[in-house]
Amino acid sequence: MEYSNIKSYDLYRGLLKKYKYLSSDSIDEIIEKSIECAQKIYKEIDKEVPILEHFEKYKVKIFEIDNDKINMLSFYDKSSNELVVVNNNLRKYLENYNIASSSEITEDRLRQIVLAHEFYHVYEMNEKNIYTYSNIYKRKFLGFTWKDKIPEASEIGANEFSKLYNDLDFNPLIMNKIVECSYSKKE
């Protein structure tokens, strides 16, 4: 499969397919509002400032570690206000991406993509009324009504934001598809 031809909307629909109770129109609405949210946040920030300086506004402590027990490139913990970048996973991901892809990226470029993605999460968790971090979907069951968060809306926003911030001509989610493909070829 040629991943560069996959549209962002298709990737995002894939993220939301597990929500069987969502109608096609609801899925489209979540995708559209999440993209709009990312675009709004992108317009609000100073693009001339390096991404690390944006974290300073929120006093986020950034740690870079090597840990084989963590299966993520990075994560933000709001309770401790810490962002952890897992360097060994970043390097492994980059190696697999560059082997499987027709275009190579540098470690610094990947780090910028990841940091912009994580900054979006920091922003949405620390500012008020951010769509992708709110209770989006109203559910009813046995006479009770409540609203659920849809974490994938946050991921849609973070990927769109990173794409805009890093001036990418592709959706960062495609990188995951390429890496997944490289893993399956190794097996």
GROMACS .gro file of C-alpha atoms in nm:
model
  187
    1MET     CA    1   0.000   0.000   0.000
    2GLU     CA    2   0.128   0.347  -0.086
    3TYR     CA    3   0.085   0.542   0.239
    4SER     CA    4   0.162   0.883   0.093
    5ASN     CA    5  -0.173   0.865  -0.089
    6ILE     CA    6  -0.375   0.817   0.229
    7LYS     CA    7  -0.580   1.124   0.313
    8SER     CA    8  -0.580   1.264   0.667
    9TYR     CA    9  -0.955   1.215   0.688
   10ASP     CA   10  -0.915   0.842   0.622
   11LEU     CA   11  -0.647   0.815   0.889
   12TYR     CA   12  -0.867   0.997   1.139
   13ARG     CA   13  -1.170   0.785   1.051
   14GLY     CA   14  -0.949   0.485   1.127
   15LEU     CA   15  -0.878   0.623   1.474
   16LEU     CA   16  -1.249   0.660   1.545
   17LYS     CA   17  -1.373   0.330   1.398
   18LYS     CA   18  -1.380   0.161   1.739
   19TYR     CA   19  -1.668   0.389   1.841
   20LYS     CA   20  -1.943   0.178   1.691
   21TYR     CA   21  -2.211   0.395   1.849
   22LEU     CA   22  -2.100   0.706   1.656
   23SER     CA   23  -2.281   0.781   1.333
   24SER     CA   24  -2.084   0.869   1.022
   25ASP     CA   25  -2.199   1.231   1.060
   26SER     CA   26  -2.083   1.238   1.423
   27ILE     CA   27  -1.743   1.103   1.321
   28ASP     CA   28  -1.713   1.369   1.050
   29GLU     CA   29  -1.809   1.638   1.299
   30ILE     CA   30  -1.549   1.522   1.553
   31ILE     CA   31  -1.279   1.517   1.284
   32GLU     CA   32  -1.373   1.860   1.150
   33LYS     CA   33  -1.394   2.024   1.493
   34SER     CA   34  -1.064   1.862   1.603
   35ILE     CA   35  -0.888   1.993   1.291
   36GLU     CA   36  -1.040   2.339   1.344
   37CYS     CA   37  -0.924   2.332   1.706
   38ALA     CA   38  -0.566   2.256   1.601
   39GLN     CA   39  -0.575   2.531   1.340
   40LYS     CA   40  -0.705   2.782   1.597
   41ILE     CA   41  -0.431   2.696   1.846
   42TYR     CA   42  -0.169   2.716   1.572
   43LYS     CA   43  -0.290   3.065   1.480
   44GLU     CA   44  -0.271   3.176   1.845
   45ILE     CA   45   0.093   3.083   1.907
   46ASP     CA   46   0.411   3.257   1.795
   47LYS     CA   47   0.553   3.048   1.512
   48GLU     CA   48   0.891   3.222   1.532
   49VAL     CA   49   0.956   3.080   1.878
   50PRO     CA   50   1.124   2.737   1.899
   51ILE     CA   51   0.886   2.468   2.023
   52LEU     CA   52   1.075   2.420   2.351
   53GLU     CA   53   1.008   2.781   2.448
   54HIS     CA   54   0.634   2.722   2.424
   55PHE     CA   55   0.663   2.460   2.698
   56GLU     CA   56   0.824   2.720   2.927
   57LYS     CA   57   0.500   2.920   2.940
   58TYR     CA   58   0.340   2.623   3.114
   59LYS     CA   59   0.650   2.549   3.327
   60VAL     CA   60   0.668   2.196   3.187
   61LYS     CA   61   0.972   1.999   3.297
   62ILE     CA   62   1.114   1.801   3.008
   63PHE     CA   63   1.309   1.482   3.067
   64GLU     CA   64   1.487   1.274   2.809
   65ILE     CA   65   1.537   0.913   2.909
   66ASP     CA   66   1.626   0.570   2.778
   67ASN     CA   67   1.391   0.302   2.907
   68ASP     CA   68   1.313  -0.029   2.737
   69LYS     CA   69   1.004  -0.082   2.954
   70ILE     CA   70   0.820   0.219   2.811
   71ASN     CA   71   0.655   0.160   2.475
   72MET     CA   72   0.600   0.524   2.375
   73LEU     CA   73   0.804   0.794   2.203
   74SER     CA   74   0.693   1.054   2.457
   75PHE     CA   75   0.419   1.138   2.702
   76TYR     CA   76   0.295   1.432   2.905
   77ASP     CA   77   0.181   1.385   3.264
   78LYS     CA   78  -0.033   1.682   3.367
   79SER     CA   79  -0.032   1.589   3.737
   80SER     CA   80   0.347   1.626   3.759
   81ASN     CA   81   0.364   1.872   3.467
   82GLU     CA   82   0.638   1.663   3.307
   83LEU     CA   83   0.705   1.569   2.949
   84VAL     CA   84   0.914   1.258   2.899
   85VAL     CA   85   1.087   1.187   2.569
   86VAL     CA   86   1.202   0.825   2.543
   87ASN     CA   87   1.517   0.859   2.331
   88ASN     CA   88   1.582   0.489   2.269
   89ASN     CA   89   1.228   0.451   2.128
   90LEU     CA   90   1.272   0.767   1.922
   91ARG     CA   91   1.592   0.629   1.768
   92LYS     CA   92   1.436   0.286   1.705
   93TYR     CA   93   1.126   0.444   1.548
   94LEU     CA   94   1.345   0.665   1.329
   95GLU     CA   95   1.555   0.371   1.216
   96ASN     CA   96   1.244   0.171   1.121
   97TYR     CA   97   1.089   0.471   0.949
   98ASN     CA   98   1.398   0.547   0.744
   99ILE     CA   99   1.435   0.182   0.640
  100ALA     CA  100   1.072   0.152   0.530
  101SER     CA  101   1.017   0.497   0.384
  102SER     CA  102   1.116   0.639   0.049
  103SER     CA  103   1.222   0.960   0.225
  104GLU     CA  104   1.448   0.992   0.526
  105ILE     CA  105   1.410   1.229   0.816
  106THR     CA  106   1.666   1.327   1.074
  107GLU     CA  107   1.646   1.262   1.445
  108ASP     CA  108   1.611   1.635   1.508
  109ARG     CA  109   1.321   1.658   1.262
  110LEU     CA  110   1.143   1.365   1.427
  111ARG     CA  111   1.203   1.521   1.770
  112GLN     CA  112   1.042   1.847   1.649
  113ILE     CA  113   0.741   1.655   1.517
  114VAL     CA  114   0.703   1.473   1.849
  115LEU     CA  115   0.753   1.788   2.058
  116ALA     CA  116   0.493   1.984   1.861
  117HIS     CA  117   0.250   1.693   1.905
  118GLU     CA  118   0.313   1.691   2.280
  119PHE     CA  119   0.289   2.069   2.306
  120TYR     CA  120  -0.062   2.046   2.168
  121HIS     CA  121  -0.152   1.810   2.453
  122VAL     CA  122   0.006   2.047   2.707
  123TYR     CA  123  -0.193   2.336   2.563
  124GLU     CA  124  -0.525   2.155   2.554
  125MET     CA  125  -0.486   2.022   2.908
  126ASN     CA  126  -0.387   2.357   3.056
  127GLU     CA  127  -0.620   2.597   2.877
  128LYS     CA  128  -0.995   2.619   2.921
  129ASN     CA  129  -1.263   2.507   2.678
  130ILE     CA  130  -1.044   2.324   2.428
  131TYR     CA  131  -1.273   2.108   2.216
  132THR     CA  132  -1.040   1.810   2.182
  133TYR     CA  133  -1.001   1.782   2.560
  134SER     CA  134  -1.368   1.823   2.647
  135ASN     CA  135  -1.654   1.582   2.689
  136ILE     CA  136  -1.760   1.557   2.328
  137TYR     CA  137  -2.010   1.282   2.282
  138LYS     CA  138  -2.343   1.259   2.463
  139ARG     CA  139  -2.447   0.904   2.549
  140LYS     CA  140  -2.766   0.761   2.692
  141PHE     CA  141  -2.807   0.428   2.865
  142LEU     CA  142  -3.090   0.300   3.085
  143GLY     CA  143  -3.231   0.649   3.126
  144PHE     CA  144  -2.898   0.804   3.224
  145THR     CA  145  -2.723   1.064   3.010
  146TRP     CA  146  -2.357   1.157   3.026
  147LYS     CA  147  -2.085   1.290   2.802
  148ASP     CA  148  -1.768   1.103   2.715
  149LYS     CA  149  -1.424   1.221   2.623
  150ILE     CA  150  -1.294   1.083   2.299
  151PRO     CA  151  -0.913   1.068   2.334
  152GLU     CA  152  -0.876   1.021   1.960
  153ALA     CA  153  -1.006   1.376   1.907
  154SER     CA  154  -0.703   1.491   2.104
  155GLU     CA  155  -0.475   1.281   1.882
  156ILE     CA  156  -0.634   1.426   1.570
  157GLY     CA  157  -0.572   1.776   1.703
  158ALA     CA  158  -0.214   1.697   1.804
  159ASN     CA  159  -0.129   1.549   1.465
  160GLU     CA  160  -0.284   1.840   1.278
  161PHE     CA  161  -0.103   2.089   1.500
  162SER     CA  162   0.232   1.914   1.451
  163LYS     CA  163   0.175   1.906   1.077
  164LEU     CA  164   0.108   2.281   1.072
  165TYR     CA  165   0.383   2.376   1.316
  166ASN     CA  166   0.647   2.173   1.133
  167ASP     CA  167   0.521   2.272   0.787
  168LEU     CA  168   0.484   1.906   0.687
  169ASP     CA  169   0.337   1.804   0.355
  170PHE     CA  170   0.215   1.479   0.512
  171ASN     CA  171   0.018   1.379   0.818
  172PRO     CA  172   0.245   1.251   1.099
  173LEU     CA  173   0.011   0.952   1.143
  174ILE     CA  174   0.138   0.822   0.810
  175MET     CA  175   0.477   0.776   0.976
  176ASN     CA  176   0.315   0.529   1.215
  177LYS     CA  177   0.169   0.333   0.923
  178ILE     CA  178   0.510   0.316   0.759
  179VAL     CA  179   0.675   0.197   1.080
  180GLU     CA  180   0.399  -0.061   1.134
  181CYS     CA  181   0.466  -0.185   0.781
  182SER     CA  182   0.838  -0.215   0.857
  183TYR     CA  183   0.760  -0.425   1.166
  184SER     CA  184   0.537  -0.661   0.971
  185LYS     CA  185   0.806  -0.707   0.704
  186LYS     CA  186   1.057  -0.806   0.975
  187GLU     CA  187   0.826  -1.077   1.115
   0.00000   0.00000   0.00000
